[in-house]
PDB file of C-alpha atoms and ligand atoms in Angstrom:
ATOM      1  CA  MET J  20     118.203 135.679  96.647  1.00 59.00           C
ATOM      2  CA  ALA J  21     119.461 136.612 100.091  1.00 71.00           C
ATOM      3  CA  ALA J  22     115.972 137.694 101.156  1.00 93.00           C
ATOM      4  CA  TYR J  23     114.552 134.242 100.474  1.00 97.00           C
ATOM      5  CA  ALA J  24     117.483 132.544 102.238  1.00 97.00           C
ATOM      6  CA  ALA J  25     116.827 134.622 105.357  1.00 97.00           C
ATOM      7  CA  GLN J  26     113.105 133.809 105.199  1.00 97.00           C
ATOM      8  CA  ARG J  27     113.954 130.128 104.873  1.00 98.00           C
ATOM      9  CA  GLU J  28     116.136 130.254 107.997  1.00 97.00           C
ATOM     10  CA  ARG J  29     113.282 131.877 109.891  1.00 97.00           C
ATOM     11  CA  MET J  30     110.911 129.171 108.645  1.00 98.00           C
ATOM     12  CA  VAL J  31     113.281 126.453 109.884  1.00 98.00           C
ATOM     13  CA  ALA J  32     113.441 128.135 113.310  1.00 98.00           C
ATOM     14  CA  GLU J  33     109.622 128.258 113.455  1.00 98.00           C
ATOM     15  CA  VAL J  34     109.373 124.605 112.513  1.00 98.00           C
ATOM     16  CA  GLU J  35     111.892 123.764 115.221  1.00 98.00           C
ATOM     17  CA  ALA J  36     109.827 125.661 117.772  1.00 98.00           C
ATOM     18  CA  MET J  37     106.711 123.720 116.730  1.00 98.00           C
ATOM     19  CA  TYR J  38     108.520 120.401 117.213  1.00 98.00           C
ATOM     20  CA  ALA J  39     109.285 121.487 120.774  1.00 98.00           C
ATOM     21  CA  GLU J  40     105.656 122.529 121.402  1.00 97.00           C
ATOM     22  CA  THR J  41     104.247 119.239 120.086  1.00 98.00           C
ATOM     23  CA  ALA J  42     106.921 116.870 121.411  1.00 98.00           C
ATOM     24  CA  ALA J  43     104.642 115.296 124.025  1.00 97.00           C
ATOM     25  CA  GLU J  44     102.057 114.423 121.353  1.00 96.00           C
ATOM     26  CA  THR J  45     104.348 113.384 118.513  1.00 97.00           C
ATOM     27  CA  GLY J  46     107.009 111.605 120.537  1.00 96.00           C
ATOM     28  CA  LEU J  47     109.656 113.505 118.558  1.00 97.00           C
ATOM     29  CA  ALA J  48     111.639 115.831 120.793  1.00 94.00           C
ATOM     30  CA  ALA J  49     113.344 117.670 117.949  1.00 98.00           C
ATOM     31  CA  MET J  50     113.626 117.844 114.177  1.00 98.00           C
ATOM     32  CA  SER J  51     116.410 115.553 112.919  1.00 98.00           C
ATOM     33  CA  SER J  52     119.502 117.311 111.645  1.00 98.00           C
ATOM     34  CA  ALA J  53     119.006 115.710 108.221  1.00 98.00           C
ATOM     35  CA  VAL J  54     115.468 117.057 107.852  1.00 98.00           C
ATOM     36  CA  ARG J  55     116.603 120.422 109.186  1.00 98.00           C
ATOM     37  CA  ALA J  56     119.288 120.577 106.478  1.00 98.00           C
ATOM     38  CA  ALA J  57     116.801 119.601 103.760  1.00 98.00           C
ATOM     39  CA  LEU J  58     114.309 122.276 104.871  1.00 98.00           C
ATOM     40  CA  GLY J  59     117.112 124.820 104.947  1.00 98.00           C
ATOM     41  CA  LYS J  60     118.098 123.925 101.409  1.00 98.00           C
ATOM     42  CA  VAL J  61     114.968 123.356  99.294  1.00 98.00           C
ATOM     43  CA  GLU J  62     113.889 126.550  97.554  1.00 98.00           C
ATOM     44  CA  ARG J  63     110.230 126.450  98.426  1.00 98.00           C
ATOM     45  CA  HIS J  64     109.610 129.792  96.700  1.00 98.00           C
ATOM     46  CA  ARG J  65     110.479 128.158  93.361  1.00 98.00           C
ATOM     47  CA  LEU J  66     108.045 125.268  93.869  1.00 97.00           C
ATOM     48  CA  VAL J  67     104.890 127.058  94.998  1.00 96.00           C
ATOM     49  CA  PRO J  68     102.837 128.939  92.359  1.00 95.00           C
ATOM     50  CA  PRO J  69     104.687 132.153  91.340  1.00 94.00           C
ATOM     51  CA  ASP J  70     102.052 134.431  92.880  1.00 95.00           C
ATOM     52  CA  GLU J  71     102.571 132.688  96.243  1.00 96.00           C
ATOM     53  CA  ALA J  72     106.389 132.954  96.180  1.00 96.00           C
ATOM     54  CA  SER J  73     106.464 135.851  98.637  1.00 96.00           C
ATOM     55  CA  ARG J  74     104.480 133.751 101.148  1.00 96.00           C
ATOM     56  CA  ALA J  75     106.382 130.529 100.487  1.00 97.00           C
ATOM     57  CA  TYR J  76     108.246 130.532 103.810  1.00 98.00           C
ATOM     58  CA  GLY J  77     105.318 131.207 106.085  1.00 95.00           C
ATOM     59  CA  ASN J  78     104.515 128.318 108.394  1.00 91.00           C
ATOM     60  CA  PHE J  79     100.936 128.003 107.114  1.00 94.00           C
ATOM     61  CA  PRO J  80      99.147 126.116 104.306  1.00 93.00           C
ATOM     62  CA  LEU J  81      99.169 127.672 100.804  1.00 95.00           C
ATOM     63  CA  PRO J  82      96.865 127.337  97.764  1.00 96.00           C
ATOM     64  CA  ILE J  83      98.485 125.599  94.767  1.00 95.00           C
ATOM     65  CA  GLY J  84      95.657 125.708  92.201  1.00 94.00           C
ATOM     66  CA  ALA J  85      93.037 123.088  91.219  1.00 94.00           C
ATOM     67  CA  GLY J  86      91.335 123.831  94.582  1.00 94.00           C
ATOM     68  CA  GLN J  87      94.200 122.166  96.484  1.00 95.00           C
ATOM     69  CA  THR J  88      96.319 123.454  99.348  1.00 94.00           C
ATOM     70  CA  ILE J  89      99.698 122.317 100.586  1.00 93.00           C
ATOM     71  CA  SER J  90     100.607 121.676 104.193  1.00 93.00           C
ATOM     72  CA  GLN J  91     102.569 124.029 106.376  1.00 95.00           C
ATOM     73  CA  PRO J  92     106.322 123.309 106.418  1.00 97.00           C
ATOM     74  CA  TYR J  93     106.088 121.901 109.966  1.00 98.00           C
ATOM     75  CA  ILE J  94     103.823 119.071 108.755  1.00 98.00           C
ATOM     76  CA  VAL J  95     106.165 118.369 105.822  1.00 98.00           C
ATOM     77  CA  ALA J  96     109.118 118.138 108.213  1.00 98.00           C
ATOM     78  CA  LEU J  97     107.235 115.997 110.721  1.00 98.00           C
ATOM     79  CA  SER J  98     105.927 113.572 108.061  1.00 98.00           C
ATOM     80  CA  THR J  99     109.463 113.261 106.715  1.00 98.00           C
ATOM     81  CA  ASP J 100     110.957 112.540 110.144  1.00 98.00           C
ATOM     82  CA  LEU J 101     108.235 109.996 110.887  1.00 98.00           C
ATOM     83  CA  ILE J 102     109.282 107.715 108.006  1.00 98.00           C
ATOM     84  CA  GLU J 103     112.870 107.886 109.363  1.00 98.00           C
ATOM     85  CA  PRO J 104     114.478 108.453 105.956  1.00 98.00           C
ATOM     86  CA  ARG J 105     117.980 107.117 105.328  1.00 98.00           C
ATOM     87  CA  ALA J 106     120.421 107.542 102.451  1.00 97.00           C
ATOM     88  CA  GLY J 107     119.898 104.893  99.787  1.00 98.00           C
ATOM     89  CA  GLN J 108     116.206 104.366 100.471  1.00 98.00           C
ATOM     90  CA  VAL J 109     113.345 104.414  97.989  1.00 98.00           C
ATOM     91  CA  VAL J 110     110.191 106.238  99.023  1.00 99.00           C
ATOM     92  CA  LEU J 111     106.735 106.892  97.632  1.00 99.00           C
ATOM     93  CA  GLU J 112     104.679 110.042  98.023  1.00 98.00           C
ATOM     94  CA  VAL J 113     100.942 110.165  97.316  1.00 98.00           C
ATOM     95  CA  GLY J 114      99.770 113.688  96.450  1.00 98.00           C
ATOM     96  CA  THR J 115     102.638 115.477  94.680  1.00 98.00           C
ATOM     97  CA  GLY J 116     100.902 118.855  94.732  1.00 98.00           C
ATOM     98  CA  CYS J 117     103.538 121.469  93.932  1.00 97.00           C
ATOM     99  CA  GLY J 118     106.425 119.047  94.504  1.00 98.00           C
ATOM    100  CA  TYR J 119     107.808 120.531  97.745  1.00 98.00           C
ATOM    101  CA  GLN J 120     107.514 117.407  99.899  1.00 98.00           C
ATOM    102  CA  ALA J 121     109.049 115.351  97.067  1.00 98.00           C
ATOM    103  CA  ALA J 122     111.984 117.774  96.851  1.00 98.00           C
ATOM    104  CA  VAL J 123     112.564 117.574 100.625  1.00 98.00           C
ATOM    105  CA  LEU J 124     112.511 113.762 100.448  1.00 98.00           C
ATOM    106  CA  SER J 125     114.884 113.693  97.524  1.00 98.00           C
ATOM    107  CA  GLU J 126     117.506 115.540  99.606  1.00 98.00           C
ATOM    108  CA  LEU J 127     117.457 112.567 101.997  1.00 98.00           C
ATOM    109  CA  VAL J 128     116.947 109.324 100.074  1.00 98.00           C
ATOM    110  CA  ALA J 129     118.093 107.733  96.805  1.00 98.00           C
ATOM    111  CA  ARG J 130     114.821 107.809  94.869  1.00 98.00           C
ATOM    112  CA  VAL J 131     111.416 109.383  95.254  1.00 99.00           C
ATOM    113  CA  TYR J 132     108.324 108.277  93.359  1.00 99.00           C
ATOM    114  CA  SER J 133     105.356 110.607  93.608  1.00 98.00           C
ATOM    115  CA  ILE J 134     101.801 110.254  92.309  1.00 98.00           C
ATOM    116  CA  GLU J 135      99.358 113.136  91.795  1.00 98.00           C
ATOM    117  CA  LEU J 136      95.693 112.706  90.887  1.00 98.00           C
ATOM    118  CA  VAL J 137      95.279 116.052  89.059  1.00 98.00           C
ATOM    119  CA  PRO J 138      97.141 115.811  85.724  1.00 98.00           C
ATOM    120  CA  GLU J 139      97.933 119.576  85.523  1.00 97.00           C
ATOM    121  CA  LEU J 140      99.446 119.537  89.019  1.00 98.00           C
ATOM    122  CA  ALA J 141     101.473 116.404  88.186  1.00 98.00           C
ATOM    123  CA  ALA J 142     102.795 117.974  84.978  1.00 98.00           C
ATOM    124  CA  GLY J 143     103.627 121.268  86.710  1.00 98.00           C
ATOM    125  CA  ALA J 144     105.450 119.582  89.588  1.00 98.00           C
ATOM    126  CA  ALA J 145     107.383 117.276  87.243  1.00 98.00           C
ATOM    127  CA  GLU J 146     108.487 120.260  85.176  1.00 98.00           C
ATOM    128  CA  ARG J 147     109.583 122.347  88.174  1.00 98.00           C
ATOM    129  CA  LEU J 148     111.393 119.483  89.885  1.00 98.00           C
ATOM    130  CA  LYS J 149     113.268 118.720  86.677  1.00 98.00           C
ATOM    131  CA  ARG J 150     114.172 122.366  86.147  1.00 98.00           C
ATOM    132  CA  LEU J 151     115.507 122.601  89.713  1.00 98.00           C
ATOM    133  CA  GLY J 152     117.669 119.520  89.173  1.00 98.00           C
ATOM    134  CA  TYR J 153     115.691 117.012  91.229  1.00 98.00           C
ATOM    135  CA  ASP J 154     116.386 114.164  88.856  1.00 96.00           C
ATOM    136  CA  HIS J 155     115.936 111.454  91.476  1.00 97.00           C
ATOM    137  CA  VAL J 156     112.234 112.229  91.647  1.00 98.00           C
ATOM    138  CA  GLU J 157     109.747 110.630  89.283  1.00 98.00           C
ATOM    139  CA  VAL J 158     106.198 112.009  89.124  1.00 98.00           C
ATOM    140  CA  ARG J 159     103.194 110.472  87.468  1.00 98.00           C
ATOM    141  CA  ALA J 160      99.512 111.338  87.254  1.00 98.00           C
ATOM    142  CA  GLY J 161      97.105 108.797  88.730  1.00 98.00           C
ATOM    143  CA  ASP J 162      95.334 107.497  91.812  1.00 98.00           C
ATOM    144  CA  GLY J 163      97.996 107.114  94.457  1.00 98.00           C
ATOM    145  CA  ALA J 164      95.789 105.023  96.759  1.00 98.00           C
ATOM    146  CA  LYS J 165      96.831 102.068  94.607  1.00 98.00           C
ATOM    147  CA  GLY J 166     100.503 102.871  95.140  1.00 98.00           C
ATOM    148  CA  TRP J 167     103.125 102.282  92.453  1.00 98.00           C
ATOM    149  CA  PRO J 168     103.784  98.520  92.606  1.00 98.00           C
ATOM    150  CA  GLU J 169     106.293  98.561  89.715  1.00 98.00           C
ATOM    151  CA  HIS J 170     108.720 100.543  91.909  1.00 98.00           C
ATOM    152  CA  GLY J 171     107.857  99.013  95.285  1.00 97.00           C
ATOM    153  CA  PRO J 172     108.237  97.808  97.884  1.00 98.00           C
ATOM    154  CA  PHE J 173     109.186 101.091  99.559  1.00 98.00           C
ATOM    155  CA  ASP J 174     111.156 101.950 102.683  1.00 98.00           C
ATOM    156  CA  GLY J 175     108.688 104.718 103.412  1.00 98.00           C
ATOM    157  CA  ILE J 176     105.422 106.126 102.072  1.00 99.00           C
ATOM    158  CA  ILE J 177     104.032 109.602 102.783  1.00 98.00           C
ATOM    159  CA  VAL J 178     100.427 110.368 101.915  1.00 98.00           C
ATOM    160  CA  THR J 179      99.615 114.085 101.805  1.00 98.00           C
ATOM    161  CA  ALA J 180      95.812 113.901 101.456  1.00 97.00           C
ATOM    162  CA  GLY J 181      93.345 112.686 104.086  1.00 97.00           C
ATOM    163  CA  ALA J 182      91.971 109.159 103.621  1.00 97.00           C
ATOM    164  CA  PRO J 183      88.859 107.528 105.094  1.00 97.00           C
ATOM    165  CA  GLU J 184      91.048 104.558 106.036  1.00 97.00           C
ATOM    166  CA  VAL J 185      94.548 103.253 105.405  1.00 97.00           C
ATOM    167  CA  PRO J 186      94.673 101.897 101.808  1.00 98.00           C
ATOM    168  CA  GLN J 187      95.737  98.237 101.959  1.00 97.00           C
ATOM    169  CA  HIS J 188      97.618  98.621  98.641  1.00 98.00           C
ATOM    170  CA  LEU J 189      99.981 101.045 100.354  1.00 98.00           C
ATOM    171  CA  VAL J 190     100.565  98.802 103.357  1.00 98.00           C
ATOM    172  CA  ASP J 191     101.285  95.938 100.941  1.00 97.00           C
ATOM    173  CA  GLN J 192     103.936  98.068  99.214  1.00 98.00           C
ATOM    174  CA  LEU J 193     105.934  98.679 102.398  1.00 98.00           C
ATOM    175  CA  LYS J 194     109.154  96.757 102.958  1.00 98.00           C
ATOM    176  CA  PRO J 195     109.453  94.917 106.267  1.00 97.00           C
ATOM    177  CA  GLY J 196     110.484  97.641 108.700  1.00 96.00           C
ATOM    178  CA  GLY J 197     108.997 100.292 106.380  1.00 98.00           C
ATOM    179  CA  ARG J 198     106.779 103.144 107.559  1.00 98.00           C
ATOM    180  CA  LEU J 199     103.660 104.748 106.128  1.00 98.00           C
ATOM    181  CA  VAL J 200     102.609 108.220 107.277  1.00 98.00           C
ATOM    182  CA  ILE J 201      99.028 109.105 106.419  1.00 98.00           C
ATOM    183  CA  PRO J 202      96.274 111.457 107.589  1.00 98.00           C
ATOM    184  CA  VAL J 203      93.122 109.420 108.277  1.00 98.00           C
ATOM    185  CA  ASN J 204      89.627 110.631 109.011  1.00 96.00           C
ATOM    186  CA  VAL J 205      88.463 110.281 112.595  1.00 95.00           C
ATOM    187  CA  ALA J 206      85.263 111.452 114.281  1.00 92.00           C
ATOM    188  CA  MET J 207      86.626 114.898 115.097  1.00 86.00           C
ATOM    189  CA  GLY J 208      88.530 115.529 111.838  1.00 93.00           C
ATOM    190  CA  GLN J 209      91.803 113.904 110.811  1.00 97.00           C
ATOM    191  CA  GLU J 210      94.710 112.367 112.582  1.00 98.00           C
ATOM    192  CA  LEU J 211      98.191 111.815 111.217  1.00 98.00           C
ATOM    193  CA  ILE J 212      99.144 108.203 111.846  1.00 98.00           C
ATOM    194  CA  VAL J 213     102.266 106.116 111.337  1.00 98.00           C
ATOM    195  CA  VAL J 214     101.835 102.530 110.229  1.00 98.00           C
ATOM    196  CA  THR J 215     104.925 100.361 110.642  1.00 98.00           C
ATOM    197  CA  ARG J 216     105.240  97.061 108.868  1.00 97.00           C
ATOM    198  CA  ARG J 217     107.141  94.833 111.247  1.00 96.00           C
ATOM    199  CA  GLU J 218     109.745  92.323 110.164  1.00 92.00           C
ATOM    200  CA  ASP J 219     107.194  89.510 110.716  1.00 93.00           C
ATOM    201  CA  GLY J 220     104.812  91.196 108.264  1.00 88.00           C
ATOM    202  CA  LYS J 221     102.311  92.362 110.889  1.00 95.00           C
ATOM    203  CA  THR J 222     101.528  96.063 111.124  1.00 97.00           C
ATOM    204  CA  GLU J 223     101.370  98.454 114.021  1.00 97.00           C
ATOM    205  CA  SER J 224      99.913 101.928 113.934  1.00 97.00           C
ATOM    206  CA  ARG J 225     100.340 104.936 116.148  1.00 97.00           C
ATOM    207  CA  PRO J 226      98.338 108.174 116.115  1.00 97.00           C
ATOM    208  CA  VAL J 227     100.624 111.213 116.109  1.00 97.00           C
ATOM    209  CA  LEU J 228      98.734 114.473 115.784  1.00 96.00           C
ATOM    210  CA  PRO J 229      95.398 116.019 114.736  1.00 96.00           C
ATOM    211  CA  VAL J 230      95.814 117.501 111.223  1.00 96.00           C
ATOM    212  CA  ALA J 231      93.798 119.065 108.367  1.00 94.00           C
ATOM    213  CA  PHE J 232      94.715 117.845 104.881  1.00 95.00           C
ATOM    214  CA  VAL J 233      92.674 118.108 101.664  1.00 94.00           C
ATOM    215  CA  PRO J 234      90.822 114.816 101.024  1.00 95.00           C
ATOM    216  CA  LEU J 235      92.257 111.859  99.132  1.00 96.00           C
ATOM    217  CA  ARG J 236      90.001 111.496  96.076  1.00 96.00           C
ATOM    218  CA  HIS J 237      89.449 108.918  93.358  1.00 88.00           C
TER     219      HIS J 237
HETATM  220  N1  LIG G  22     102.747 117.073  99.067  1.00 93.43           N
HETATM  221  C1  LIG G  22     102.276 118.223  98.324  1.00 93.43           C
HETATM  222  C2  LIG G  22     100.980 118.762  98.842  1.00 93.43           C
HETATM  223  C3  LIG G  22      99.857 117.960  98.423  1.00 93.43           C
HETATM  224  S1  LIG G  22      98.233 118.578  98.690  1.00 93.43           S
HETATM  225  C4  LIG G  22     103.321 119.315  98.268  1.00 93.43           C
HETATM  226  O1  LIG G  22     104.341 119.214  98.944  1.00 93.43           O
HETATM  227  O2  LIG G  22     103.121 120.258  97.511  1.00 93.43           O
HETATM  228  C5  LIG G  22      97.429 117.038  98.373  1.00 93.43           C
HETATM  229  C6  LIG G  22      97.468 116.615  96.935  1.00 93.43           C
HETATM  230  O3  LIG G  22      96.940 115.296  96.867  1.00 93.43           O
HETATM  231  C7  LIG G  22      96.628 117.479  96.015  1.00 93.43           C
HETATM  232  O4  LIG G  22      97.449 118.005  95.011  1.00 93.43           O
HETATM  233  C8  LIG G  22      95.595 116.499  95.455  1.00 93.43           C
HETATM  234  O5  LIG G  22      95.270 116.748  94.104  1.00 93.43           O
HETATM  235  C9  LIG G  22      96.303 115.168  95.612  1.00 93.43           C
HETATM  236  N2  LIG G  22      95.457 113.970  95.646  1.00 93.43           N
HETATM  237  C10 LIG G  22      94.208 113.829  96.149  1.00 93.43           C
HETATM  238  N3  LIG G  22      93.788 112.559  96.006  1.00 93.43           N
HETATM  239  C11 LIG G  22      94.794 111.864  95.402  1.00 93.43           C
HETATM  240  C12 LIG G  22      94.973 110.508  94.986  1.00 93.43           C
HETATM  241  N4  LIG G  22      94.016 109.591  95.152  1.00 93.43           N
HETATM  242  N5  LIG G  22      96.146 110.168  94.394  1.00 93.43           N
HETATM  243  C13 LIG G  22      97.126 111.085  94.219  1.00 93.43           C
HETATM  244  N6  LIG G  22      97.016 112.379  94.581  1.00 93.43           N
HETATM  245  C14 LIG G  22      95.868 112.766  95.174  1.00 93.43           C
END
């Protein structure tokens, strides 16, 4: 699918341009080469719903069914860079959606656990990820605000739905030095924040960017 490969390259270039535009806010001057390679590789058009395949590489949110939308590729890339993924790590995602963010993560770390509240979305993502060979990703249906303690603690956690506050269960499932990226509600909307669990167990958080995710539900 040469056409899709070309679209994917264009998407990566657009994401790179957005990193440059937002560098002052995010503190990240450029997309890491590892995340760039993952974005250039994952076949987003095979993960989004089939009738959205032709729009899969646009740098805008897309509907995925069940009233949910997925973030633009820039936000996926940024969230991924913010947890500072490294080979060998184990990460958790809350809000599997179509499975795209999980696929990007699985290009970078050893294991990805992902929880999706809507059972049909969880089943669909699990099936597609398996079919595409992402066998280091495990998906389950459930409330991700409680985390997945059986597989924790995690080196990184990415939440892809907006929360009223940072769920303590997720902070508790971070390894020392681990990072949690989560959109939280603020007066004017939502802000993407990074919570770092320091080696001494205390946490620090840093606001990164105003964002607009679908809400985290129960
Ligand atoms: N990361 C996804 C996009 C997710 S959109 C992707 O790459 O495709 C946000 C998702 O979070 C939606 O699918 C929504 O159903 C899910 N969600 C909302 N509340 C949740 C919760 N408490 N636990 C797990 N998933 C939740």
